PDB file of C-alpha atoms in Angstrom:
ATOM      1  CA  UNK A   1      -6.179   3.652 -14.035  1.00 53.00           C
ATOM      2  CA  UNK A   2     -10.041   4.873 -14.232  1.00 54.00           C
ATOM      3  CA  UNK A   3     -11.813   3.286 -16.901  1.00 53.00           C
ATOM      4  CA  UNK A   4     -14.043   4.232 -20.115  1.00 53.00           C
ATOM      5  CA  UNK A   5     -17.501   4.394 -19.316  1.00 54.00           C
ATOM      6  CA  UNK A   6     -18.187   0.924 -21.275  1.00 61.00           C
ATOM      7  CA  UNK A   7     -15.886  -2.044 -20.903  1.00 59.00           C
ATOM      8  CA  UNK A   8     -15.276  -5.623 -21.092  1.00 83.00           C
ATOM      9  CA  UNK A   9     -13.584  -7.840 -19.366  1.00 90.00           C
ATOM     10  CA  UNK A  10     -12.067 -11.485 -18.532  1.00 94.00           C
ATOM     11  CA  UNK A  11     -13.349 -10.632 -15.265  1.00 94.00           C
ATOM     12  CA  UNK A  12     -15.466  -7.994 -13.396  1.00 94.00           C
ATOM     13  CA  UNK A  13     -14.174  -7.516  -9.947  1.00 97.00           C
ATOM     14  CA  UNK A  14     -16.205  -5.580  -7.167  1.00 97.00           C
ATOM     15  CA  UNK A  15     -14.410  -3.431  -4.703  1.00 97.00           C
ATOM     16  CA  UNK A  16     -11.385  -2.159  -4.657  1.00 98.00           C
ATOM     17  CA  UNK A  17     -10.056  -3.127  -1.618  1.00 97.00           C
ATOM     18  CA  UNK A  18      -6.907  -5.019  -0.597  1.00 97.00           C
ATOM     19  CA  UNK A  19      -8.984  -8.312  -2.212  1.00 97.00           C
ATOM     20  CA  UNK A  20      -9.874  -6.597  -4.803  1.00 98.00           C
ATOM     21  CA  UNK A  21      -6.511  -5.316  -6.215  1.00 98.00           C
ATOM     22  CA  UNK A  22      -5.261  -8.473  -4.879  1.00 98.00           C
ATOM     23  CA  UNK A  23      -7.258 -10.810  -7.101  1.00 98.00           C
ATOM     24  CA  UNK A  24      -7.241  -8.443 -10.081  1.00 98.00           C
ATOM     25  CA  UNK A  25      -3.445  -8.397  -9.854  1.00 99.00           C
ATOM     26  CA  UNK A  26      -2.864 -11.870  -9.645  1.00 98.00           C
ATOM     27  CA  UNK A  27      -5.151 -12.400 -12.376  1.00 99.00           C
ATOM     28  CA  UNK A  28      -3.749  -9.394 -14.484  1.00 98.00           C
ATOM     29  CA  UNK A  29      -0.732 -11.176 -14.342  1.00 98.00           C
ATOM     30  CA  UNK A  30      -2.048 -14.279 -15.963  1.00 98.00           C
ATOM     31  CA  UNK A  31      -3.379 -11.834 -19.241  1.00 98.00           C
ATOM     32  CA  UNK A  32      -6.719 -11.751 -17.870  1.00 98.00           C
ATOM     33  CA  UNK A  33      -8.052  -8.595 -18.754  1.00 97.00           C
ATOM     34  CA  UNK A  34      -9.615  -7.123 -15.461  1.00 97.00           C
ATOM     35  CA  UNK A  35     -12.051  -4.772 -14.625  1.00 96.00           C
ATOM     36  CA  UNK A  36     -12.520  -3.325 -10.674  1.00 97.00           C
ATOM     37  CA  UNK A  37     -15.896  -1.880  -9.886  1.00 96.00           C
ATOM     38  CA  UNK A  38     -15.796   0.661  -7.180  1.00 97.00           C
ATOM     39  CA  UNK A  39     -18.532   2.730  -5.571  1.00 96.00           C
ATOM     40  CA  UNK A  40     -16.190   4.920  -3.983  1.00 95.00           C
ATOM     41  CA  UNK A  41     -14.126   7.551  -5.239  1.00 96.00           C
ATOM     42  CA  UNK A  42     -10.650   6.264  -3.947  1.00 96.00           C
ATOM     43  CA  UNK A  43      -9.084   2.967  -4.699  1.00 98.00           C
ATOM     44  CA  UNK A  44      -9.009   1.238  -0.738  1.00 97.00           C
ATOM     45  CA  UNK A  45     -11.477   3.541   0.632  1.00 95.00           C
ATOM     46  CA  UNK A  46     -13.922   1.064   2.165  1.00 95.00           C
ATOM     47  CA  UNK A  47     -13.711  -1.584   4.459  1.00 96.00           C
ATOM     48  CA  UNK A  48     -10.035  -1.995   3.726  1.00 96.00           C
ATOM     49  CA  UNK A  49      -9.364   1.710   5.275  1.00 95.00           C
ATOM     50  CA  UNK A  50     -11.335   1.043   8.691  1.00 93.00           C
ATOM     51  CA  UNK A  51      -8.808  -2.471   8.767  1.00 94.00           C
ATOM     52  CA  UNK A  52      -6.266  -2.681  11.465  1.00 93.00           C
ATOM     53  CA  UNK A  53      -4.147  -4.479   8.907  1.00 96.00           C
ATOM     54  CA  UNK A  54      -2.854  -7.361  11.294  1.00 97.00           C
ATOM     55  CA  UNK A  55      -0.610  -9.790   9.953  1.00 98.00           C
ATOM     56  CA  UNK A  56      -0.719 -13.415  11.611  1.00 98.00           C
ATOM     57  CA  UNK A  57      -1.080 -16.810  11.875  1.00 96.00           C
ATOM     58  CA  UNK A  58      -3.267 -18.062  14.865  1.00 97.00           C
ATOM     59  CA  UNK A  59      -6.291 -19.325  12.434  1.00 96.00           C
ATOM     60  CA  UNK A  60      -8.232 -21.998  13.677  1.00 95.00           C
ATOM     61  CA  UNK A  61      -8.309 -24.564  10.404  1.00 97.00           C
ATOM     62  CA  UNK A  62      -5.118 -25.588   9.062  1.00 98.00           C
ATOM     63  CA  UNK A  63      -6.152 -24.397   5.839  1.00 98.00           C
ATOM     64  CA  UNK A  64      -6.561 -21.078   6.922  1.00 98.00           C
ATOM     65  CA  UNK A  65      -2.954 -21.077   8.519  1.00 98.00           C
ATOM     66  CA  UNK A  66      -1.145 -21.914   5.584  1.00 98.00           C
ATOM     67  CA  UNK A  67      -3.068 -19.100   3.574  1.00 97.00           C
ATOM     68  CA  UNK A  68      -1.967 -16.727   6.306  1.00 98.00           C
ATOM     69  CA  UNK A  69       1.507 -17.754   6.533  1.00 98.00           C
ATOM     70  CA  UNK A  70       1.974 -17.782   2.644  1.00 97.00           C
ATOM     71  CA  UNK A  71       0.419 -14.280   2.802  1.00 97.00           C
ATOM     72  CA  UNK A  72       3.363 -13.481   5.156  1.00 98.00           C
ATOM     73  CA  UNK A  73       6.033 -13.824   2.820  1.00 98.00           C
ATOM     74  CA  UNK A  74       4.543 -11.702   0.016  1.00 98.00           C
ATOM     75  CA  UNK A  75       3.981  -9.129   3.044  1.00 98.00           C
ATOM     76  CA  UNK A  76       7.667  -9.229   3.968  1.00 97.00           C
ATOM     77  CA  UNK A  77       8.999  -8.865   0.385  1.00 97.00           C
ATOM     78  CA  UNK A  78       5.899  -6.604  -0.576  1.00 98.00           C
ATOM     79  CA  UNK A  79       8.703  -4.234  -2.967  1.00 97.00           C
ATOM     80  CA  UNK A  80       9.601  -7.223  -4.499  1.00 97.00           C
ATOM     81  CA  UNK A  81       6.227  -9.116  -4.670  1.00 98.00           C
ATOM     82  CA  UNK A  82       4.684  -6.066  -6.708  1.00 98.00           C
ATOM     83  CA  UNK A  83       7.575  -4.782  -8.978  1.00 96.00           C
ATOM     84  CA  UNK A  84       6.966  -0.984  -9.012  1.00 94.00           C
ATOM     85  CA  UNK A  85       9.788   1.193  -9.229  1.00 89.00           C
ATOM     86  CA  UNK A  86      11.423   2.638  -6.278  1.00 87.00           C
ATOM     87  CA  UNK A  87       9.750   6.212  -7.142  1.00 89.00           C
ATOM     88  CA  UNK A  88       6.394   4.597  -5.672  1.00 93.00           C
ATOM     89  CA  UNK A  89       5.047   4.887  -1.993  1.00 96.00           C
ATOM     90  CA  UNK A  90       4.706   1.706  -0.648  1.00 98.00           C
ATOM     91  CA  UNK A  91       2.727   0.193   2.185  1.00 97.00           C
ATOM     92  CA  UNK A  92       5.360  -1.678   5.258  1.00 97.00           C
ATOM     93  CA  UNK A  93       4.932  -4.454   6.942  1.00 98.00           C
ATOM     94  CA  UNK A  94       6.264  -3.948  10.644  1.00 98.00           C
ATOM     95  CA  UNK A  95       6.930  -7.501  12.077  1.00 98.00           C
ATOM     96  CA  UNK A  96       6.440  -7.458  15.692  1.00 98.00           C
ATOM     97  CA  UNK A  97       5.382 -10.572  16.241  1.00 98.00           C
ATOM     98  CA  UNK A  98       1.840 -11.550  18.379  1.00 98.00           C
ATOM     99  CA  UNK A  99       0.876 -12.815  21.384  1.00 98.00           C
ATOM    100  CA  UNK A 100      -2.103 -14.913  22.356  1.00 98.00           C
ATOM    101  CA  UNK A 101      -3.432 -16.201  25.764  1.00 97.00           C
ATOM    102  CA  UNK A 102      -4.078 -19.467  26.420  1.00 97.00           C
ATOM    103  CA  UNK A 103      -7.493 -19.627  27.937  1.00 95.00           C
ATOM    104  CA  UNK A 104     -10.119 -22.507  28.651  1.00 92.00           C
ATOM    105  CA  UNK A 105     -12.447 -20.674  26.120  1.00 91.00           C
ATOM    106  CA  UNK A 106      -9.473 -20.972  23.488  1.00 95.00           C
ATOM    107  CA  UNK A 107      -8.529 -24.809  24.194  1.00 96.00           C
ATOM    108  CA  UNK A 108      -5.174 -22.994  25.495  1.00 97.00           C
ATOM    109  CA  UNK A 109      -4.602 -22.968  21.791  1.00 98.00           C
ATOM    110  CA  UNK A 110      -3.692 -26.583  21.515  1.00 98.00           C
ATOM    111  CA  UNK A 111      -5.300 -26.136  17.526  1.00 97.00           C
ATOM    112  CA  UNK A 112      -3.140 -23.340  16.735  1.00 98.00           C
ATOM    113  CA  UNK A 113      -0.048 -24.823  18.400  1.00 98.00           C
ATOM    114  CA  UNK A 114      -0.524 -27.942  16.157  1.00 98.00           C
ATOM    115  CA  UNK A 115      -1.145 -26.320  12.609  1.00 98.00           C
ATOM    116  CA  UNK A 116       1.778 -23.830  13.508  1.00 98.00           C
ATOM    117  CA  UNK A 117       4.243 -26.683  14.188  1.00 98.00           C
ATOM    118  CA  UNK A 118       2.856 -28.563  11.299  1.00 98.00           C
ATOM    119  CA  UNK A 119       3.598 -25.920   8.811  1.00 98.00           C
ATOM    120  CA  UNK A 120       6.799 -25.287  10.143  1.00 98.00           C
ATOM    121  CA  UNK A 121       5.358 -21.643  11.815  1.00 99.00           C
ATOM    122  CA  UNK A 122       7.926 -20.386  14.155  1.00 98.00           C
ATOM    123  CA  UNK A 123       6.019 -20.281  17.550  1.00 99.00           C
ATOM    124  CA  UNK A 124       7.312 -19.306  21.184  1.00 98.00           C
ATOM    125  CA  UNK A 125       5.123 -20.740  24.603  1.00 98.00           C
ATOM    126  CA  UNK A 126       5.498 -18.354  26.951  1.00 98.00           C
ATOM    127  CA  UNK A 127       4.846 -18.642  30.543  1.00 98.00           C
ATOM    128  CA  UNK A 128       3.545 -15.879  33.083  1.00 97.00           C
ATOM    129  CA  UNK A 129       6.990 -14.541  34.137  1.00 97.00           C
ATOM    130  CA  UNK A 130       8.345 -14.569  30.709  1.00 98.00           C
ATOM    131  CA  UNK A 131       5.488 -12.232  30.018  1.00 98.00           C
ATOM    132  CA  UNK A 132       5.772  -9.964  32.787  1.00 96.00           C
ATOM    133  CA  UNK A 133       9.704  -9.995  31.916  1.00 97.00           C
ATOM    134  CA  UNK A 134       9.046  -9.454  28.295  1.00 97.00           C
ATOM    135  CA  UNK A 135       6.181  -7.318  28.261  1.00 97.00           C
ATOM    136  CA  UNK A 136       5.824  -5.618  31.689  1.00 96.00           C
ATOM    137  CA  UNK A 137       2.906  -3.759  31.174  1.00 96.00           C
ATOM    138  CA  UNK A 138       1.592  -6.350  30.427  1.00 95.00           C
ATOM    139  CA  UNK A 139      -2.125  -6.913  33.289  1.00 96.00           C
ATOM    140  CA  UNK A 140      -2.223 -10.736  33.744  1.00 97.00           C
ATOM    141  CA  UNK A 141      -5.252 -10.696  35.879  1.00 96.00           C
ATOM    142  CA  UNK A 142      -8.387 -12.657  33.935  1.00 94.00           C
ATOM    143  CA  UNK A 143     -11.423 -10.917  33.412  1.00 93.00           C
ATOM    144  CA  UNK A 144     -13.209 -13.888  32.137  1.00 91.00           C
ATOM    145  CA  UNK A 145     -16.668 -14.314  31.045  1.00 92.00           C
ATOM    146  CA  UNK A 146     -17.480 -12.094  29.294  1.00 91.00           C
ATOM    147  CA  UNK A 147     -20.423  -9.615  31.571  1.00 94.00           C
ATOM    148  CA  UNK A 148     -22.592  -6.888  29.789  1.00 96.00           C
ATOM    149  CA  UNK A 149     -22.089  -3.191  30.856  1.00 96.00           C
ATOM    150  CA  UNK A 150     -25.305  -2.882  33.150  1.00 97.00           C
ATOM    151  CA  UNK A 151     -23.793  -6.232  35.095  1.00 96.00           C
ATOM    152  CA  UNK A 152     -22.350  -5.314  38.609  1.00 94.00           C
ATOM    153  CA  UNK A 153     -19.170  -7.490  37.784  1.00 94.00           C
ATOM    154  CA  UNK A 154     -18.476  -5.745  34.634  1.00 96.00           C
ATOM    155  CA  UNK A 155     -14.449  -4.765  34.078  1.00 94.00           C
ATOM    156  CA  UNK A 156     -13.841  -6.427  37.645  1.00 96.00           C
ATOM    157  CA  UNK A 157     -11.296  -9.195  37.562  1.00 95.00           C
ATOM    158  CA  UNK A 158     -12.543 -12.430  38.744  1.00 94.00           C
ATOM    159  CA  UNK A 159      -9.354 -13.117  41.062  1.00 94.00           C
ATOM    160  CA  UNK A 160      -7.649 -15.509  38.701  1.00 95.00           C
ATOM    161  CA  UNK A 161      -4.444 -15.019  36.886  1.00 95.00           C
ATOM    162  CA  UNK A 162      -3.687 -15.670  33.598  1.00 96.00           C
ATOM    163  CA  UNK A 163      -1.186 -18.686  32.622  1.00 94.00           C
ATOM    164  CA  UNK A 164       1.012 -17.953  29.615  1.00 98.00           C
ATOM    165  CA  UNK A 165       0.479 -17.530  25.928  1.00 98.00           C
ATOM    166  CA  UNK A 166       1.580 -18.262  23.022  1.00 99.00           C
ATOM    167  CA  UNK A 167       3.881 -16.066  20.971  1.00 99.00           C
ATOM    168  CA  UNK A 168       4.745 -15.983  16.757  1.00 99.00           C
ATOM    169  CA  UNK A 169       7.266 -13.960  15.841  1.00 99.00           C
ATOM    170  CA  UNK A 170       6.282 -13.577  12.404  1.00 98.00           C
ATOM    171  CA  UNK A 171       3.271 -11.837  12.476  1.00 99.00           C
ATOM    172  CA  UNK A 172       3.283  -7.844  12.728  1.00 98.00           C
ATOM    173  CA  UNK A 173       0.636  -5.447  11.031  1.00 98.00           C
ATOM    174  CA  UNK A 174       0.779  -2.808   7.955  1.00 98.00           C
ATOM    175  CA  UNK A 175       1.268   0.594   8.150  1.00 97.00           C
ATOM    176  CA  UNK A 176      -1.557   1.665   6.407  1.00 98.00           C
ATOM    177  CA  UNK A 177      -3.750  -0.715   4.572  1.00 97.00           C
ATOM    178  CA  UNK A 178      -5.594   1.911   2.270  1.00 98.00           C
ATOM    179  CA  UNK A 179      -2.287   2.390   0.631  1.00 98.00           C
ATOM    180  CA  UNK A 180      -1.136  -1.353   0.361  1.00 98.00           C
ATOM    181  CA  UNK A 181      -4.583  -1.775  -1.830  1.00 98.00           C
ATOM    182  CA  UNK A 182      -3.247   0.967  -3.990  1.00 98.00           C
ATOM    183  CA  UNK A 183       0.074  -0.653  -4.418  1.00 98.00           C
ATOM    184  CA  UNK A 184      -1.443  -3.468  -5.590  1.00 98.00           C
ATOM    185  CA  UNK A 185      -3.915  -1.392  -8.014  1.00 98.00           C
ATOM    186  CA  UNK A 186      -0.957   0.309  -9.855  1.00 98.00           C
ATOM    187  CA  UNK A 187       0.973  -2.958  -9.761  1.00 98.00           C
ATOM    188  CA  UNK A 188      -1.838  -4.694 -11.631  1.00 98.00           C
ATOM    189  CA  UNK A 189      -2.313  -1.638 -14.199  1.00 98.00           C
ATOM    190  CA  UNK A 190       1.376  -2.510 -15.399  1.00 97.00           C
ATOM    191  CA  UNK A 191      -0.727  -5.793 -16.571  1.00 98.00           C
ATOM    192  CA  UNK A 192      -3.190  -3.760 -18.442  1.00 97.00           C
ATOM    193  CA  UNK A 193      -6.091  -3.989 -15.018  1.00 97.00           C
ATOM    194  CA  UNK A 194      -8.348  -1.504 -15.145  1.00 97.00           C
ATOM    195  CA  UNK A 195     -10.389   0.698 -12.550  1.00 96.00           C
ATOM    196  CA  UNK A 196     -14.472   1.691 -12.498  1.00 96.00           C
ATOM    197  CA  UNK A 197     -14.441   4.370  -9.529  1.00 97.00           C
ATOM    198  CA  UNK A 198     -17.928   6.247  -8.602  1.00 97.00           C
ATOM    199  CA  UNK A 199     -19.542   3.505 -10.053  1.00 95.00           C
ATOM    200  CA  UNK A 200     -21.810   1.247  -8.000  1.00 93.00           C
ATOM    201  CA  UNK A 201     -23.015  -2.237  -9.550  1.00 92.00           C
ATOM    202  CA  UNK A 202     -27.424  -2.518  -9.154  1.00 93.00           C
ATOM    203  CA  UNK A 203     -27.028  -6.003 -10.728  1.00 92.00           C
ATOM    204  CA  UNK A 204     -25.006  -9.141 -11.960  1.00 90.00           C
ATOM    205  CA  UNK A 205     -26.771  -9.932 -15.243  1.00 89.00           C
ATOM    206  CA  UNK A 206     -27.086 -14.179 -15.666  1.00 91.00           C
ATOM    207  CA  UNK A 207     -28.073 -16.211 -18.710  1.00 91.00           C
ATOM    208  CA  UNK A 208     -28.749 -19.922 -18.507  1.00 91.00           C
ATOM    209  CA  UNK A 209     -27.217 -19.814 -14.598  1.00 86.00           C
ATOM    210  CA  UNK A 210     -23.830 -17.563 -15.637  1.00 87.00           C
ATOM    211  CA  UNK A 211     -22.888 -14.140 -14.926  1.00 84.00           C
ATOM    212  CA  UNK A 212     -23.024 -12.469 -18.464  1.00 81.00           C
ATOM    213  CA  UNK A 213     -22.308  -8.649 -17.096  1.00 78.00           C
TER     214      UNK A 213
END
């Protein structure tokens, strides 16, 4: 998948992350002809490997909730969504769903609530003794604001209780994100992508206000 030493391209992509492969897949599939530009030596080596690879919902914007949610779905059917053949290693999505407090600080995620019902996001409310039913462990007490280390207060509970939360099933995380950008590198080199490893870019060349190389 590692490139000549001179290309061209549709499209120059830089990194080789999960957004990386992800963009040069879609667009691979579309007969761009794509090249990704990687400093490192392994294809999702960078920020992408440090990721905790959470799946979910809660965004803020509804915008942003529908992208996540859409996401989702290509998550769940990731085999499918990429088309490699069974001989490959794939990345898994574990869907454990997620839970959220519902704090002052958050609005008691009346926003999230709203874009998740909007977009048809299955959502639970859960109250303080379904917690402590379903999740046991589970340390309700409220440690709320926030206190630097040096403060006298700091990791000291402030003799309040948390209320509830909300709860989406749907969301989960990925076993190991590093790989899932490497799925979706050898899924886009069935579309002819290509990959620049080692190489690191110094400068985007422009002419007349466009990127020229």
């Amino acid at each position: 998948m590692t490139g000549p030493a001179t290309d061209t391209a549709d499209v120059i992509i830089i990194g080789t992350g999960v957004i990386g492969t992800a963009t040069s897949f879609e667009l691979a599939k579309q007969g761009y002809k794509t090249v990704c530009v990687d400093r490192n030596s392994q294809i999702g080596h960078g920020s992408t490997a440090g990721s905790c690879a959470i799946i979910r919902m809660h965004y803020s914007t509804r915008d942003g909730t529908a992208f996540a949610f859409e996401g989702y779905h290509y998550w769940r059917d990731w085999a499918d969504y990429l088309g490699l053949s069974s001989d490959h290693a794939l990345a898994r999505f574990i869907e454990c769903g997620c839970l959220v407090m519902k704090t002052e600080a958050n609005g008691y995620l009346e926003k999230h609530i709203g874009h998740s019902q909007t977009l048809s996001i299955p959502i639970e409310d859960w109250d303080a003794d379904q917690i402590q039913t379903r999740l046991p462990i589970y340390n309700l007490a409220s440690y709320a604001p926030a206190r630097p280390r040096d403060d006298d207060a700091f990791g000291q509970p402030n003799g309040t209780r948390l209320k509830g939360g909300i709860f989406w099933p749907k969301a989960g995380y990925v076993t190991d994100p590093a790989l899932s950008a490497q799925n979706l590198a050898a899924a886009a080199a069935r579309h002819g992508a290509r990959y620049r490893l080692r190489a690191e870019v110094i400068e985007i060349l422009q002419k007349v206000g466009q990127s020229t190389g």
